[in-house]
XYZ file of C-alpha atoms in Angstrom:
469
model
C 19.897 -15.199 -14.777
C 19.447 -11.433 -14.419
C 18.219 -10.962 -17.998
C 16.169 -14.150 -17.867
C 14.298 -13.098 -14.719
C 13.677 -9.616 -16.133
C 12.201 -11.041 -19.329
C 10.111 -13.602 -17.434
C 8.620 -10.959 -15.115
C 8.032 -8.655 -18.067
C 6.146 -11.270 -20.082
C 3.997 -12.241 -17.087
C 3.125 -8.632 -16.337
C 2.220 -7.962 -19.957
C -0.615 -10.445 -19.500
C -1.567 -9.643 -15.914
C -1.519 -5.858 -16.189
C -3.422 -5.952 -19.470
C -6.267 -7.626 -17.586
C -6.099 -4.907 -14.932
C -6.172 -2.187 -17.598
C -9.315 -3.680 -19.166
C -11.130 -3.968 -15.825
C -9.995 -0.492 -14.756
C -11.353 0.889 -18.021
C -14.616 -0.991 -17.527
C -15.018 0.462 -14.049
C -14.346 3.956 -15.395
C -17.104 3.561 -18.005
C -19.403 2.216 -15.304
C -18.744 5.204 -13.031
C -19.292 7.701 -15.850
C -22.615 6.064 -16.731
C -23.742 5.808 -13.111
C -22.737 9.315 -12.057
C -23.747 10.704 -15.481
C -20.691 12.911 -15.916
C -17.037 13.431 -15.164
C -16.540 16.011 -12.418
C -15.234 18.978 -14.381
C -14.168 20.917 -11.276
C -11.488 18.342 -10.529
C -10.450 18.164 -14.161
C -10.199 21.963 -14.333
C -8.235 22.257 -11.080
C -5.600 19.718 -12.001
C -5.471 20.883 -15.619
C -4.604 24.383 -14.410
C -1.864 23.138 -12.087
C -0.502 20.880 -14.832
C -0.327 23.824 -17.235
C 1.334 25.903 -14.511
C 4.004 23.231 -14.081
C 4.577 23.074 -17.841
C 5.067 26.833 -17.935
C 7.422 26.757 -14.944
C 9.589 24.109 -16.596
C 9.559 25.856 -19.975
C 10.545 29.203 -18.461
C 13.490 27.594 -16.731
C 12.423 27.923 -13.120
C 14.990 26.337 -10.828
C 14.306 22.750 -9.827
C 14.414 23.778 -6.181
C 11.645 26.354 -6.635
C 9.494 23.898 -8.564
C 9.940 21.172 -5.960
C 9.064 23.516 -3.107
C 5.976 24.620 -5.024
C 4.867 21.028 -5.587
C 5.440 20.156 -1.921
C 3.355 23.115 -0.762
C 0.653 22.223 -3.274
C 0.647 18.579 -2.148
C 0.309 19.629 1.479
C -2.465 22.146 0.832
C -4.710 19.862 -1.227
C -4.389 17.149 1.412
C -5.088 19.608 4.190
C -8.082 21.034 2.325
C -9.479 17.539 1.863
C -9.214 16.422 5.508
C -10.675 19.716 6.736
C -13.578 19.456 4.295
C -14.871 16.195 5.733
C -15.819 15.273 9.271
C -14.787 11.648 8.800
C -15.085 9.102 11.591
C -13.322 5.787 12.246
C -15.330 2.895 10.804
C -15.199 -0.900 10.849
C -11.827 -2.181 12.125
C -10.594 1.374 12.599
C -13.593 2.220 14.775
C -12.860 -0.831 16.890
C -9.207 0.096 17.266
C -9.998 3.694 18.131
C -12.708 2.837 20.658
C -10.627 0.177 22.381
C -7.623 2.455 22.590
C -9.507 4.118 25.458
C -9.397 0.807 27.336
C -5.625 0.776 26.920
C -5.418 4.239 28.467
C -7.318 2.861 31.452
C -4.836 0.003 31.814
C -7.189 -2.638 30.394
C -5.209 -5.055 28.214
C -7.577 -8.017 28.066
C -8.426 -7.077 24.476
C -4.987 -8.392 23.489
C -5.415 -11.741 25.220
C -7.273 -15.025 24.917
C -9.526 -15.203 21.880
C -10.377 -11.510 21.787
C -10.148 -9.798 18.411
C -6.698 -8.254 18.904
C -5.333 -11.506 20.287
C -6.579 -13.280 17.173
C -5.099 -10.551 14.955
C -2.190 -9.115 17.000
C -0.749 -7.272 14.008
C -3.323 -4.594 14.908
C -1.755 -4.070 18.343
C 0.543 -1.194 17.402
C -2.223 0.772 15.631
C -4.360 0.450 18.785
C -1.461 1.699 20.930
C -0.840 4.500 18.428
C -4.455 5.639 18.695
C -4.157 5.476 22.483
C -1.064 7.685 22.399
C -2.763 10.305 20.232
C -5.816 10.299 22.521
C -3.496 10.802 25.472
C -1.559 13.765 24.105
C -4.177 15.542 21.977
C -7.444 17.228 22.988
C -8.671 16.712 19.401
C -7.402 13.206 18.585
C -9.360 12.614 15.370
C -8.173 15.865 13.832
C -4.638 15.164 15.018
C -4.680 11.734 13.387
C -5.759 13.259 10.087
C -3.113 15.989 10.280
C -0.436 13.372 10.902
C -1.737 11.561 7.820
C -1.416 14.779 5.811
C 2.169 15.334 6.926
C 3.159 11.721 6.334
C 1.539 11.658 2.898
C 3.303 14.889 1.930
C 6.635 13.435 3.029
C 5.821 10.448 0.837
C 5.511 12.791 -2.145
C 9.070 13.996 -1.598
C 10.445 10.469 -1.149
C 8.752 9.427 -4.401
C 10.689 12.233 -6.067
C 13.956 11.056 -4.510
C 13.323 7.484 -5.662
C 12.422 8.644 -9.177
C 15.578 10.738 -9.281
C 17.683 7.648 -8.571
C 15.877 5.530 -11.157
C 15.640 7.957 -14.064
C 18.336 10.186 -15.520
C 16.100 12.932 -16.876
C 15.422 15.652 -14.287
C 12.157 16.694 -15.937
C 10.872 13.147 -15.667
C 11.517 13.088 -11.921
C 9.754 16.426 -11.495
C 6.705 15.014 -13.249
C 6.944 11.980 -11.014
C 6.775 14.216 -7.964
C 3.814 16.081 -9.419
C 1.973 12.816 -10.045
C 2.638 11.872 -6.424
C 1.235 15.217 -5.306
C -2.070 14.816 -7.172
C -2.411 11.028 -6.874
C -6.044 10.549 -5.758
C -5.489 7.518 -3.517
C -2.812 9.133 -1.360
C -4.898 12.301 -1.043
C -8.171 10.553 -0.240
C -6.766 8.178 2.366
C -5.519 11.043 4.540
C -9.108 11.418 5.790
C -9.324 7.721 6.687
C -8.074 6.502 10.051
C -5.850 3.760 8.714
C -2.197 3.568 9.621
C -1.119 2.766 6.075
C -0.749 6.534 5.721
C 2.199 6.350 8.100
C 3.520 2.979 6.969
C 3.871 4.034 3.328
C 6.401 6.773 4.100
C 8.584 4.279 5.958
C 8.241 1.713 3.179
C 9.277 4.371 0.659
C 12.189 5.454 2.833
C 13.519 1.910 2.981
C 13.250 1.544 -0.807
C 15.142 4.811 -1.290
C 17.996 3.766 1.001
C 18.163 0.335 -0.618
C 18.491 1.950 -4.048
C 21.274 4.249 -2.816
C 23.225 1.199 -1.650
C 22.774 -0.840 -4.830
C 23.920 2.196 -6.838
C 27.040 2.396 -4.635
C 26.113 5.876 -3.476
C 26.060 4.662 0.112
C 27.981 1.841 1.833
C 26.186 -1.419 2.505
C 25.904 -0.474 6.192
C 23.037 1.782 5.131
C 21.038 -1.398 4.627
C 20.834 -1.537 8.416
C 19.005 1.772 8.313
C 16.838 0.579 5.420
C 15.868 -2.522 7.379
C 15.179 -0.502 10.524
C 12.961 1.991 8.709
C 11.066 -0.832 7.032
C 10.603 -2.529 10.403
C 9.057 0.654 11.807
C 6.689 0.823 8.848
C 5.836 -2.812 9.404
C 4.424 -2.018 12.845
C 1.821 0.214 11.195
C 0.982 -2.183 8.355
C 2.407 -5.627 8.938
C 3.002 -6.803 5.374
C 6.598 -5.603 5.038
C 8.080 -9.132 4.884
C 7.131 -9.031 1.194
C 9.445 -6.039 0.808
C 12.222 -7.881 2.635
C 11.884 -10.823 0.254
C 11.968 -8.429 -2.721
C 15.164 -6.813 -1.412
C 16.783 -10.215 -0.917
C 15.762 -11.504 -4.353
C 17.036 -8.348 -6.036
C 20.312 -8.578 -4.119
C 20.862 -12.176 -5.168
C 20.007 -11.711 -8.844
C 20.809 -8.145 -9.851
C 23.663 -6.870 -7.678
C 27.041 -7.527 -9.306
C 29.022 -8.147 -6.157
C 30.808 -11.034 -4.504
C 28.969 -13.778 -2.660
C 30.374 -12.434 0.604
C 29.037 -8.940 -0.120
C 25.578 -10.288 -0.920
C 25.551 -12.445 2.208
C 26.479 -9.518 4.445
C 23.973 -7.235 2.691
C 21.138 -9.705 3.204
C 22.186 -10.229 6.825
C 22.074 -6.469 7.432
C 18.543 -6.224 6.064
C 17.274 -9.191 8.058
C 18.961 -8.195 11.319
C 17.765 -4.592 11.148
C 14.236 -5.690 10.283
C 13.871 -8.527 12.775
C 15.550 -7.131 15.914
C 13.140 -4.168 16.389
C 10.191 -6.502 15.815
C 11.419 -9.012 18.386
C 12.333 -6.264 20.862
C 8.964 -4.523 20.724
C 7.159 -7.854 20.798
C 9.084 -9.018 23.888
C 8.560 -5.680 25.646
C 4.801 -5.845 25.143
C 4.624 -9.406 26.439
C 6.882 -8.792 29.447
C 4.767 -5.820 30.489
C 1.604 -7.900 30.343
C 0.102 -5.958 27.453
C -0.035 -8.781 24.917
C -0.188 -12.558 25.184
C 0.782 -13.598 21.688
C 3.511 -12.628 19.263
C 2.666 -9.692 17.011
C 3.068 -11.919 13.964
C 1.198 -14.968 15.249
C -2.086 -14.685 17.124
C -4.545 -17.077 18.695
C -6.288 -17.602 15.345
C -4.536 -19.474 12.572
C -3.616 -17.441 9.461
C -5.308 -20.185 7.469
C -8.647 -18.477 8.130
C -7.455 -15.569 5.983
C -6.423 -17.996 3.265
C -9.824 -19.656 3.592
C -11.646 -16.360 3.059
C -9.415 -15.768 0.071
C -10.726 -18.931 -1.595
C -14.433 -18.169 -1.264
C -15.784 -18.466 -4.797
C -19.004 -16.603 -4.046
C -17.357 -13.437 -2.717
C -14.279 -13.743 -4.961
C -11.948 -13.929 -2.004
C -13.456 -11.043 -0.061
C -14.474 -11.125 3.596
C -17.548 -13.256 4.183
C -19.481 -14.314 7.244
C -19.437 -17.998 6.339
C -15.653 -18.315 6.539
C -15.313 -15.775 9.340
C -17.343 -18.051 11.610
C -15.165 -21.129 11.106
C -12.967 -20.332 14.117
C -16.022 -19.792 16.329
C -17.420 -23.146 15.220
C -14.452 -24.819 16.894
C -14.598 -22.568 19.986
C -11.356 -20.916 18.997
C -9.353 -24.149 19.019
C -6.293 -23.239 16.970
C -5.429 -26.644 15.541
C -8.987 -27.754 14.821
C -9.669 -24.450 13.067
C -6.475 -24.763 11.057
C -7.262 -28.329 10.019
C -10.819 -27.442 8.987
C -9.605 -24.405 7.047
C -7.004 -26.432 5.171
C -9.579 -29.046 4.246
C -12.010 -26.429 2.951
C -9.277 -24.705 0.954
C -8.227 -28.022 -0.553
C -11.835 -28.877 -1.376
C -12.485 -25.553 -3.092
C -9.385 -25.746 -5.254
C -9.661 -29.421 -6.184
C -13.409 -29.764 -6.659
C -13.988 -26.601 -8.668
C -13.960 -26.904 -12.441
C -10.845 -25.474 -14.149
C -12.918 -22.888 -16.023
C -14.654 -21.646 -12.883
C -11.384 -21.627 -10.952
C -9.628 -19.639 -13.664
C -12.464 -17.108 -13.714
C -12.337 -16.838 -9.932
C -8.586 -16.230 -9.874
C -8.757 -13.725 -12.724
C -11.558 -11.746 -11.152
C -9.985 -11.807 -7.698
C -6.679 -10.538 -9.079
C -8.042 -7.813 -11.330
C -10.482 -6.416 -8.791
C -7.693 -6.192 -6.228
C -5.820 -3.742 -8.446
C -8.491 -1.969 -10.512
C -10.061 0.541 -8.093
C -8.401 3.910 -8.562
C -8.688 4.986 -4.940
C -8.064 1.524 -3.419
C -11.267 1.966 -1.432
C -10.243 5.342 0.001
C -13.534 7.128 -0.636
C -15.438 4.329 1.068
C -13.277 4.468 4.205
C -13.328 8.275 4.290
C -17.029 8.965 3.730
C -18.679 5.933 5.302
C -21.150 6.502 8.171
C -21.182 10.306 7.999
C -24.033 12.657 7.162
C -24.045 14.709 3.936
C -23.848 17.892 6.012
C -20.439 16.758 7.280
C -19.022 16.538 3.752
C -17.979 19.648 1.847
C -16.156 17.885 -0.981
C -18.262 14.824 -1.796
C -15.971 12.499 -3.704
C -18.342 9.553 -3.458
C -20.927 11.233 -5.665
C -18.758 13.652 -7.612
C -15.228 12.261 -7.710
C -15.496 8.577 -8.582
C -15.155 8.987 -12.337
C -12.275 11.452 -12.015
C -10.140 9.317 -9.698
C -10.809 6.262 -11.887
C -9.797 8.157 -15.034
C -6.570 9.282 -13.375
C -5.775 5.727 -12.321
C -6.660 4.365 -15.758
C -4.122 6.730 -17.317
C -1.496 5.615 -14.800
C -2.203 1.946 -15.527
C -2.065 2.450 -19.299
C 1.297 4.204 -18.958
C 2.547 1.478 -16.620
C 1.538 -1.126 -19.186
C 3.136 0.837 -22.026
C 6.346 0.928 -20.003
C 6.531 -2.861 -20.159
C 7.398 -2.488 -23.845
C 10.244 -0.063 -23.162
C 13.242 -2.412 -23.301
C 15.500 0.490 -22.406
C 13.973 0.410 -18.939
C 13.410 -3.172 -17.839
C 16.582 -4.570 -19.464
C 19.061 -1.733 -18.972
C 17.638 0.015 -15.902
C 17.551 -2.925 -13.507
C 16.149 -0.934 -10.575
C 12.808 -0.908 -12.384
C 12.714 -4.649 -11.837
C 12.835 -4.093 -8.073
C 9.481 -2.320 -8.375
C 8.090 -5.087 -10.563
C 9.241 -7.692 -8.029
C 7.550 -5.767 -5.210
C 4.318 -5.629 -7.205
C 4.471 -9.340 -7.991
C 5.086 -10.108 -4.324
C 2.022 -8.265 -3.117
C -0.006 -9.547 -6.035
C 0.811 -13.094 -4.977
C 0.104 -12.352 -1.304
C -3.385 -11.048 -2.035
C -4.094 -13.928 -4.398
C -3.434 -16.332 -1.529
C -5.159 -14.489 1.315
C -8.359 -12.516 1.845
C -8.775 -9.653 -0.594
C -9.832 -6.045 0.022
C -9.342 -2.927 -2.084
C -7.552 -1.287 0.849
C -4.901 -3.970 1.115
C -3.080 -2.941 -2.056
C -3.011 0.715 -1.002
C 0.264 0.028 0.826
C 2.037 -0.213 -2.550
C -0.142 2.220 -4.493
C 2.975 4.389 -4.895
C 4.236 1.897 -7.479
C 1.750 3.399 -9.930
C 3.289 6.821 -9.432
C 6.782 5.742 -10.463
C 6.128 2.940 -12.960
C 4.132 5.129 -15.414
C 7.340 7.094 -16.007
C 8.831 4.030 -17.715
C 6.488 4.658 -20.642
C 8.611 7.602 -21.747
C 12.113 7.881 -23.056
C 14.596 9.813 -20.991
C 13.194 13.075 -22.306
C 9.505 13.897 -21.951
C-alpha cells in the first residue's frame, strides 16, 4: 500500500505540476513583456549572496557560521523590505484592523448575528490579535510588520531543520535554508497585515516535530506538542485540519508500527489539536465575545463552495455569489439549499470540455503566481511616495522567475525515484500539497490562500538533486 500510494501520488503530480510549470512560465513571459525587463538589481543582489555562499562552503566555513550568516541575512532583507514601504491594511485586513478598535472599547456585536465576523468566525482570533497589538504598542502597524519579520525569519530556520531531517547531505540542507531566506513570497508578505505570517511558523513547527517522531528521534508523546503547535497556528489561519488529515494518512500508510501505536499516535494528534480549539472557543462564548463556534458561523460554508464554482471568475470571489446569503436575509438553511442547487446546476449543466477547462484554469492559477499575491496585498492603496522598493513595477518578473525555477526543480524531483520511493517523508509533503490543492479546488480561490503552504516549494525543489549538490 505504501509503495502503491507513493506511485499514485507521483503520477498524478507529474501531470498536475506540469500544468503549473507551463502556466508559471507563461506568466513569467507575460511579466517580462509587460514590464519590459527583468530587474537586474534584484538579480545582482541575490547572485552576489549566492556566490558568497558558494565560496563559504568551498572554503570549509563551519556550518554554524554559515547558518548564523543566513539567518542574519534573512532577517535584514525582511526588515529592509518592511521599512521601505508604508503599507496599510486593505480589504479584509483593513476591516479586521479597524474593528479591533471596537473590541478594545468592549463592543463585541461584530461577532454576533449576521455581522461579517459572525458569518466568518475563523477571523475572530486575527481581530483579537490586532486589538492586542493596538493595546500594547504605540505604533501598532509597525509592530505588526516587525512581528511578521521575526516570525518569517524563524520560519527560515525551521525550514532548515525540516530539510536536515529529510535529506542526508548537509550541503543540501544549507542550500534549502538559503532558498528559504531569499524566497520572494515569504519576504514580500511580511509587509502585508495577514496573520499567515505567524501561522506558517507554527505549521512548520508541527511538521518538524511530526518528522522527529516518525524517525524515532522523539517518543510519540511529542505528537501532543505537534498537535498543540498546529492548533495555535490554526487560530491565525484556520485551514490546519488539512495538515491533521495529512498527518493521519501518513501515519496509517507509511509508519511501520503496530496498530496500537498508530491508534495512540493519531489520538495524540487529534486530542492536542482539538482541545485548545474547543477551550478557546468556549472561553470566547462564555465571556460574551462570540456567538458562534470559531469553525462554524452564521453563514453556511456552502457559499464558499458556490463562489468556487463560478465559471466566469474561475472560482474567484464574485459579487453575484456573495449576495446569495443576503437574498435569503441570512437564513442559514435557505442559503445552504440555494447554494447546493446552484453548485449542482453548474457542474451538471456545463459541457465536459468547458468544465475541464474551468477546473484546469482554476487549479493552475491557484499555484502559478510566484508571490501568491503578496505584492498586491503589500502595495495596494498606498501612494508611490510611500514606496522605496517598488516590487509591483520592478520586481514582478524577478519573483516569477525565482518561482519558475523552484517549480521546475520540484517537477524534476518527481522523477527522482531515490526520493519518493526510498525517502518516504517526501510523500508527507506531497500529501500536504494534494490536500490543499483539493481544498482550493472545492472552495473559493485566491492567490493568497495557497501562501500558507508556500514553504513546500522551498523544500521540494531539493528533491531534484542527488544527495550531493
